[in-house]
Structures are given as C-alpha cells and as structure tokens.
C-alpha cells in the first residue's frame, strides 16, 4: 500500500468523519422520507389492510428501511459529499490538516458512522418483531416469514452501497441533475432485472437486482431462500458498494496503485458472487 493511501485515516480525517456523520443524519431528506411509511400506515389502517398487527408493524419497519431509508441515504451522502467541495467551504477546508483524499475518506467514514449504523440497528429490531409475526394469514400478501441476522444484513448493505454510490456521483458527476438521472437509471435497470416468483423459490436474473430477492414474490413476501444463495447475494451487493467507494477515492489526488489493486480484487469477488448466487 502506498504512503498516501496508508495515511488517509489520520486523526483529522477521523474527526472530520464524525462531523460528516452528523451532517448526513441531519439531512432534511430523512424526515421527508418518513412521509412514505406514514402514508402507507394511514392508508393500510383506513382500508383495514396489513393482516395481523405484528405483521403490519414488521412490514412497516422493513419497508421504511428498504424503500425509504436506503434511497434517501443515496441523496444525503451525495449532497454531503458535494457540499464538502463547494467553493464556499473550500477555504476553511484548505486550512484544515486534511488533503483531498482524506476529505473523501472522511465522508465515507461519516457514512459508516452515521447512516450505516442506523441501518444495522434495524436488524435486531426486525429480529425482535418477527418473533410475533406469522406466515399463516388469510391474505398471502400479508404473510411474514422469519429470517436470520445474516439474511437481514442485505438491508444495511443496500444502505452502504447507496451512500457510497452517492459519494462517487458527487465526485465524478458534480453537475445539477446528475444524481436524479443516476437514480432513475438504477431504478429502471433493477426493475428490468426483476422477475416475480410464482412459487416459493426465486430463480433467474432477479438475483442481480439491487435488493433482497424475497420481496419479489408475485403474491407477497417469499419464504426463506437457500442461505448460500442469500450470502452470495449479500457479497454481490457489498462488492458493488465497495467498487463505488473505490471509484470515489480514485477521483482524488494521490497515488492510485493500491486503489486499482483493491478495485481488481473487488471486481473478481463481485463477479464470482454474481455467478454463485444463481445457485
């Protein structure tokens, strides 16, 4: 590892990372995103939907993490990273004991210490809630099937990947409208890879989707999938996120040899996971 990369985690970068974590978590996009689960909850209760109450609470928390919190992390991380390089804050940062790469590292640390930590907290919450849920419901779409903590790790992996992608977009595409365009491309690309499963087991290209495959049942949430496939899918999601983080660092000044080596290793692992997850 080169000297610049090895010294990127300086005390100053770590301190700045704590500041960036607070900035991300305080981003106004997060409270706005809470409107989605709130509207979902009100609509479901008004129409007497959602099945048993424990199932409904579980689904509300799950959807909040999956369809609200993770996408908003893409926005919060992007805007936080972009603000770090605005002209109005460059002078104070230029006087700080951090270089361009350390600033990027600090934003990534902020993501790890802020939004990702919140995503990880969601795992024990879902594990506790699923103890009261049931898969035996009158409406198949209301069924909830228990899963392990390893399977739930896919949710914070999505949060991590979304945040790292947001940071990479801020570094490589610092233009108005770039983030919405990237989000639209990813959304429609993921939808295009998705096939709804009519049975209990998912097959085919849905394993390449950027979310847990168990949400793609034609009649509701799928039962547990083979654990080895789920773990390869987790590796696939993490690999894509790591590649986004490396891409953000490659946009900074300094030696890049170690970054290219890391990128090559991440590509190899992600490609392997992509193939293995198909079962």
CSV table of C-alpha atoms in Angstrom, one decimal:
chain,number,residue,atom,x,y,z
A,1,UNK,CA,0.0,0.0,0.0
A,2,UNK,CA,1.3,3.4,-0.9
A,3,UNK,CA,2.1,6.1,1.7
A,4,UNK,CA,-0.7,8.4,0.7
A,5,UNK,CA,-3.4,5.7,1.0
A,6,UNK,CA,-1.9,4.3,4.2
A,7,UNK,CA,-2.0,7.6,5.9
A,8,UNK,CA,-5.5,8.6,4.7
A,9,UNK,CA,-7.0,7.6,8.1
A,10,UNK,CA,-5.4,10.4,10.0
A,11,UNK,CA,-6.9,11.6,13.3
A,12,UNK,CA,-8.0,14.8,11.5
A,13,UNK,CA,-9.8,12.6,8.9
A,14,UNK,CA,-11.5,10.6,11.6
A,15,UNK,CA,-12.6,13.7,13.4
A,16,UNK,CA,-14.0,15.1,10.2
A,17,UNK,CA,-15.7,11.8,9.7
A,18,UNK,CA,-17.7,12.3,12.9
A,19,UNK,CA,-18.8,15.7,11.6
A,20,UNK,CA,-19.8,14.3,8.3
A,21,UNK,CA,-21.9,11.6,10.0
A,22,UNK,CA,-23.9,14.2,11.9
A,23,UNK,CA,-24.3,16.2,8.7
A,24,UNK,CA,-25.7,13.2,6.9
A,25,UNK,CA,-28.1,12.1,9.7
A,26,UNK,CA,-29.4,15.7,9.9
A,27,UNK,CA,-30.1,16.0,6.2
A,28,UNK,CA,-33.7,17.1,5.7
A,29,UNK,CA,-34.3,14.3,3.2
A,30,UNK,CA,-34.6,11.8,6.1
A,31,UNK,CA,-37.6,13.4,7.8
A,32,UNK,CA,-39.3,13.9,4.4
A,33,UNK,CA,-38.8,10.2,3.7
A,34,UNK,CA,-40.7,9.4,6.8
A,35,UNK,CA,-43.8,10.6,5.0
A,36,UNK,CA,-43.8,7.4,2.9
A,37,UNK,CA,-44.2,4.9,5.8
A,38,UNK,CA,-46.6,7.4,7.4
A,39,UNK,CA,-48.9,7.5,4.4
A,40,UNK,CA,-48.5,3.7,4.0
A,41,UNK,CA,-49.6,3.1,7.6
A,42,UNK,CA,-52.5,5.5,7.4
A,43,UNK,CA,-53.7,4.1,4.1
A,44,UNK,CA,-53.4,0.5,5.3
A,45,UNK,CA,-55.3,1.2,8.6
A,46,UNK,CA,-58.0,3.1,6.8
A,47,UNK,CA,-58.6,0.2,4.4
A,48,UNK,CA,-58.2,-2.4,7.1
A,49,UNK,CA,-55.2,-3.9,5.3
A,50,UNK,CA,-51.9,-5.3,6.5
A,51,UNK,CA,-53.1,-8.5,8.2
A,52,UNK,CA,-52.3,-9.3,11.8
A,53,UNK,CA,-51.0,-6.2,13.7
A,54,UNK,CA,-47.5,-7.7,14.3
A,55,UNK,CA,-47.1,-8.5,10.6
A,56,UNK,CA,-48.2,-5.0,9.8
A,57,UNK,CA,-45.6,-3.4,12.1
A,58,UNK,CA,-42.9,-5.7,10.8
A,59,UNK,CA,-43.7,-4.8,7.2
A,60,UNK,CA,-43.8,-1.1,8.1
A,61,UNK,CA,-40.3,-1.2,9.6
A,62,UNK,CA,-39.0,-3.3,6.7
A,63,UNK,CA,-40.4,-1.1,4.0
A,64,UNK,CA,-39.1,2.0,5.9
A,65,UNK,CA,-35.6,0.6,5.7
A,66,UNK,CA,-35.8,-0.8,2.2
A,67,UNK,CA,-37.9,1.7,0.2
A,68,UNK,CA,-37.3,4.9,2.2
A,69,UNK,CA,-34.1,5.0,4.3
A,70,UNK,CA,-31.8,3.3,1.7
A,71,UNK,CA,-32.8,5.5,-1.2
A,72,UNK,CA,-32.6,8.7,0.9
A,73,UNK,CA,-29.1,7.7,2.0
A,74,UNK,CA,-28.1,8.0,-1.7
A,75,UNK,CA,-29.3,11.6,-1.6
A,76,UNK,CA,-27.9,12.5,1.9
A,77,UNK,CA,-24.5,11.1,1.2
A,78,UNK,CA,-24.3,12.7,-2.3
A,79,UNK,CA,-25.3,16.2,-1.0
A,80,UNK,CA,-23.0,15.9,2.0
A,81,UNK,CA,-20.1,14.9,-0.2
A,82,UNK,CA,-20.9,17.6,-2.8
A,83,UNK,CA,-21.1,20.3,-0.1
A,84,UNK,CA,-17.6,19.4,1.0
A,85,UNK,CA,-16.2,20.6,-2.3
A,86,UNK,CA,-18.3,23.7,-2.8
A,87,UNK,CA,-16.5,26.9,-3.2
A,88,UNK,CA,-18.0,28.4,-0.1
A,89,UNK,CA,-16.4,25.8,2.1
A,90,UNK,CA,-13.1,25.2,0.3
A,91,UNK,CA,-11.2,28.0,2.1
A,92,UNK,CA,-11.9,26.6,5.6
A,93,UNK,CA,-11.1,23.1,4.4
A,94,UNK,CA,-7.9,24.2,2.7
A,95,UNK,CA,-6.8,25.5,6.1
A,96,UNK,CA,-7.5,22.1,7.8
A,97,UNK,CA,-4.9,19.4,8.1
A,98,UNK,CA,-6.6,17.1,5.6
A,99,UNK,CA,-5.9,16.7,1.9
A,100,UNK,CA,-8.3,15.9,-0.9
A,101,UNK,CA,-8.2,12.1,-0.4
A,102,UNK,CA,-8.7,12.5,3.4
A,103,UNK,CA,-11.8,14.6,2.8
A,104,UNK,CA,-13.2,11.8,0.7
A,105,UNK,CA,-12.3,9.2,3.3
A,106,UNK,CA,-13.9,11.4,6.0
A,107,UNK,CA,-17.2,11.4,4.0
A,108,UNK,CA,-17.0,7.6,3.7
A,109,UNK,CA,-16.3,7.3,7.5
A,110,UNK,CA,-19.3,9.6,8.1
A,111,UNK,CA,-21.5,7.2,6.1
A,112,UNK,CA,-20.2,4.2,8.1
A,113,UNK,CA,-20.6,6.0,11.5
A,114,UNK,CA,-24.0,7.5,10.6
A,115,UNK,CA,-26.5,6.1,8.1
A,116,UNK,CA,-24.9,2.6,8.1
A,117,UNK,CA,-25.0,2.3,11.8
A,118,UNK,CA,-28.8,3.2,11.8
A,119,UNK,CA,-29.3,0.5,9.1
A,120,UNK,CA,-27.5,-2.0,11.3
A,121,UNK,CA,-29.8,-1.1,14.2
A,122,UNK,CA,-32.7,-2.2,12.0
A,123,UNK,CA,-31.5,-5.8,12.1
A,124,UNK,CA,-32.2,-6.5,15.8
A,125,UNK,CA,-35.5,-4.6,15.5
A,126,UNK,CA,-36.7,-6.9,12.7
A,127,UNK,CA,-35.4,-10.0,14.5
A,128,UNK,CA,-37.4,-9.0,17.6
A,129,UNK,CA,-40.6,-8.1,15.6
A,130,UNK,CA,-40.5,-11.4,13.6
A,131,UNK,CA,-40.9,-13.3,16.8
A,132,UNK,CA,-44.6,-12.1,16.9
A,133,UNK,CA,-45.4,-12.5,13.1
A,134,UNK,CA,-46.9,-15.4,11.2
A,135,UNK,CA,-46.8,-16.8,7.7
A,136,UNK,CA,-50.3,-18.3,8.2
A,137,UNK,CA,-52.5,-15.4,7.0
A,138,UNK,CA,-55.8,-15.3,5.1
A,139,UNK,CA,-54.2,-13.0,2.5
A,140,UNK,CA,-50.9,-14.3,1.1
A,141,UNK,CA,-49.5,-10.8,0.7
A,142,UNK,CA,-49.7,-10.2,4.5
A,143,UNK,CA,-47.6,-13.3,5.4
A,144,UNK,CA,-44.2,-12.7,7.1
A,145,UNK,CA,-41.5,-15.4,7.2
A,146,UNK,CA,-38.7,-15.3,9.8
A,147,UNK,CA,-35.1,-14.8,8.6
A,148,UNK,CA,-31.7,-14.9,10.2
A,149,UNK,CA,-29.5,-11.9,11.0
A,150,UNK,CA,-27.2,-12.9,8.1
A,151,UNK,CA,-30.1,-12.5,5.7
A,152,UNK,CA,-31.0,-9.2,7.1
A,153,UNK,CA,-27.5,-7.9,6.5
A,154,UNK,CA,-28.6,-7.3,3.0
A,155,UNK,CA,-30.6,-4.2,4.2
A,156,UNK,CA,-27.6,-2.3,5.6
A,157,UNK,CA,-25.6,-3.5,2.6
A,158,UNK,CA,-28.0,-1.7,0.4
A,159,UNK,CA,-27.8,1.4,2.6
A,160,UNK,CA,-24.0,1.3,2.4
A,161,UNK,CA,-24.0,0.8,-1.4
A,162,UNK,CA,-26.5,3.7,-1.9
A,163,UNK,CA,-24.3,6.0,0.2
A,164,UNK,CA,-21.1,5.1,-1.5
A,165,UNK,CA,-22.7,5.5,-4.9
A,166,UNK,CA,-24.0,8.9,-3.8
A,167,UNK,CA,-20.4,9.9,-2.8
A,168,UNK,CA,-19.0,8.6,-6.1
A,169,UNK,CA,-21.6,10.5,-8.1
A,170,UNK,CA,-20.7,13.7,-6.2
A,171,UNK,CA,-17.0,13.2,-7.1
A,172,UNK,CA,-17.4,12.1,-10.8
A,173,UNK,CA,-20.6,13.9,-11.9
A,174,UNK,CA,-20.8,17.2,-9.9
A,175,UNK,CA,-23.5,18.7,-12.1
A,176,UNK,CA,-27.1,19.6,-11.4
A,177,UNK,CA,-29.5,16.7,-12.4
A,178,UNK,CA,-26.7,14.0,-12.4
A,179,UNK,CA,-28.0,12.3,-9.2
A,180,UNK,CA,-31.6,12.0,-10.3
A,181,UNK,CA,-30.5,10.7,-13.6
A,182,UNK,CA,-28.3,8.1,-12.0
A,183,UNK,CA,-31.1,7.1,-9.6
A,184,UNK,CA,-33.6,6.7,-12.5
A,185,UNK,CA,-31.2,4.5,-14.5
A,186,UNK,CA,-30.5,2.3,-11.5
A,187,UNK,CA,-34.2,2.0,-10.6
A,188,UNK,CA,-35.3,1.1,-14.1
A,189,UNK,CA,-32.3,-1.2,-14.5
A,190,UNK,CA,-33.2,-3.0,-11.3
A,191,UNK,CA,-36.9,-3.3,-12.3
A,192,UNK,CA,-35.8,-4.7,-15.6
A,193,UNK,CA,-33.8,-7.5,-13.9
A,194,UNK,CA,-36.7,-8.4,-11.6
A,195,UNK,CA,-39.0,-11.4,-12.3
A,196,UNK,CA,-41.8,-12.0,-9.9
A,197,UNK,CA,-41.7,-15.6,-8.5
A,198,UNK,CA,-45.0,-17.6,-8.7
A,199,UNK,CA,-43.6,-20.3,-6.4
A,200,UNK,CA,-41.7,-20.3,-3.2
A,201,UNK,CA,-38.2,-20.2,-4.7
A,202,UNK,CA,-36.7,-17.4,-6.7
A,203,UNK,CA,-34.8,-18.2,-10.0
A,204,UNK,CA,-33.2,-16.3,-12.8
A,205,UNK,CA,-32.0,-12.8,-13.2
A,206,UNK,CA,-33.7,-11.3,-10.1
A,207,UNK,CA,-30.7,-12.3,-8.1
A,208,UNK,CA,-28.9,-9.4,-9.9
A,209,UNK,CA,-31.5,-6.9,-8.5
A,210,UNK,CA,-30.2,-4.4,-6.0
A,211,UNK,CA,-32.4,-5.6,-3.2
A,212,UNK,CA,-33.3,-8.8,-1.3
A,213,UNK,CA,-35.0,-11.2,-3.7
A,214,UNK,CA,-37.6,-12.2,-1.1
A,215,UNK,CA,-39.6,-9.0,-1.8
A,216,UNK,CA,-40.3,-10.2,-5.4
A,217,UNK,CA,-43.0,-12.8,-4.8
A,218,UNK,CA,-46.0,-12.4,-7.1
A,219,UNK,CA,-48.3,-12.8,-4.1
A,220,UNK,CA,-46.3,-11.3,-1.4
A,221,UNK,CA,-43.1,-11.9,0.5
A,222,UNK,CA,-41.3,-15.1,-0.3
A,223,UNK,CA,-40.3,-17.7,2.3
A,224,UNK,CA,-36.6,-18.1,3.1
A,225,UNK,CA,-34.4,-18.8,0.1
A,226,UNK,CA,-31.3,-21.1,0.3
A,227,UNK,CA,-28.9,-19.5,2.7
A,228,UNK,CA,-25.9,-20.0,0.4
A,229,UNK,CA,-27.6,-18.0,-2.4
A,230,UNK,CA,-28.5,-15.3,0.1
A,231,UNK,CA,-24.9,-15.0,1.3
A,232,UNK,CA,-23.6,-14.8,-2.3
A,233,UNK,CA,-26.2,-12.1,-3.0
A,234,UNK,CA,-25.0,-10.3,0.1
A,235,UNK,CA,-21.4,-10.5,-1.2
A,236,UNK,CA,-22.6,-9.2,-4.6
A,237,UNK,CA,-24.3,-6.2,-3.0
A,238,UNK,CA,-21.3,-5.5,-0.8
A,239,UNK,CA,-18.9,-5.8,-3.8
A,240,UNK,CA,-20.8,-3.3,-5.8
A,241,UNK,CA,-20.8,-0.9,-2.9
A,242,UNK,CA,-17.1,-1.3,-2.4
A,243,UNK,CA,-16.5,-0.6,-6.1
A,244,UNK,CA,-18.5,2.7,-5.7
A,245,UNK,CA,-16.4,3.7,-2.7
A,246,UNK,CA,-13.1,2.9,-4.6
A,247,UNK,CA,-14.4,4.9,-7.6
A,248,UNK,CA,-14.9,7.9,-5.3
A,249,UNK,CA,-11.4,7.7,-3.9
A,250,UNK,CA,-9.9,7.3,-7.4
A,251,UNK,CA,-11.3,10.8,-8.2
A,252,UNK,CA,-9.0,12.2,-5.5
A,253,UNK,CA,-5.4,13.3,-5.9
A,254,UNK,CA,-2.6,11.0,-4.9
A,255,UNK,CA,-1.1,7.6,-5.8
A,256,UNK,CA,-3.7,5.1,-7.1
A,257,UNK,CA,-1.9,1.8,-7.3
A,258,UNK,CA,-3.3,0.3,-4.1
A,259,UNK,CA,-6.8,1.6,-5.2
A,260,UNK,CA,-6.6,-0.2,-8.5
A,261,UNK,CA,-5.4,-3.4,-6.9
A,262,UNK,CA,-8.4,-3.2,-4.5
A,263,UNK,CA,-10.7,-2.5,-7.4
A,264,UNK,CA,-9.4,-5.5,-9.2
A,265,UNK,CA,-9.9,-7.7,-6.2
A,266,UNK,CA,-13.4,-6.3,-5.6
A,267,UNK,CA,-14.4,-6.9,-9.3
A,268,UNK,CA,-13.2,-10.5,-9.0
A,269,UNK,CA,-15.2,-11.2,-5.8
A,270,UNK,CA,-18.3,-9.5,-7.2
A,271,UNK,CA,-18.2,-11.4,-10.5
A,272,UNK,CA,-17.8,-14.7,-8.5
A,273,UNK,CA,-20.7,-13.8,-6.3
A,274,UNK,CA,-22.8,-12.8,-9.3
A,275,UNK,CA,-22.3,-16.3,-10.7
A,276,UNK,CA,-22.6,-18.3,-7.5
A,277,UNK,CA,-25.8,-16.5,-6.3
A,278,UNK,CA,-27.7,-18.1,-9.2
A,279,UNK,CA,-27.4,-21.5,-7.5
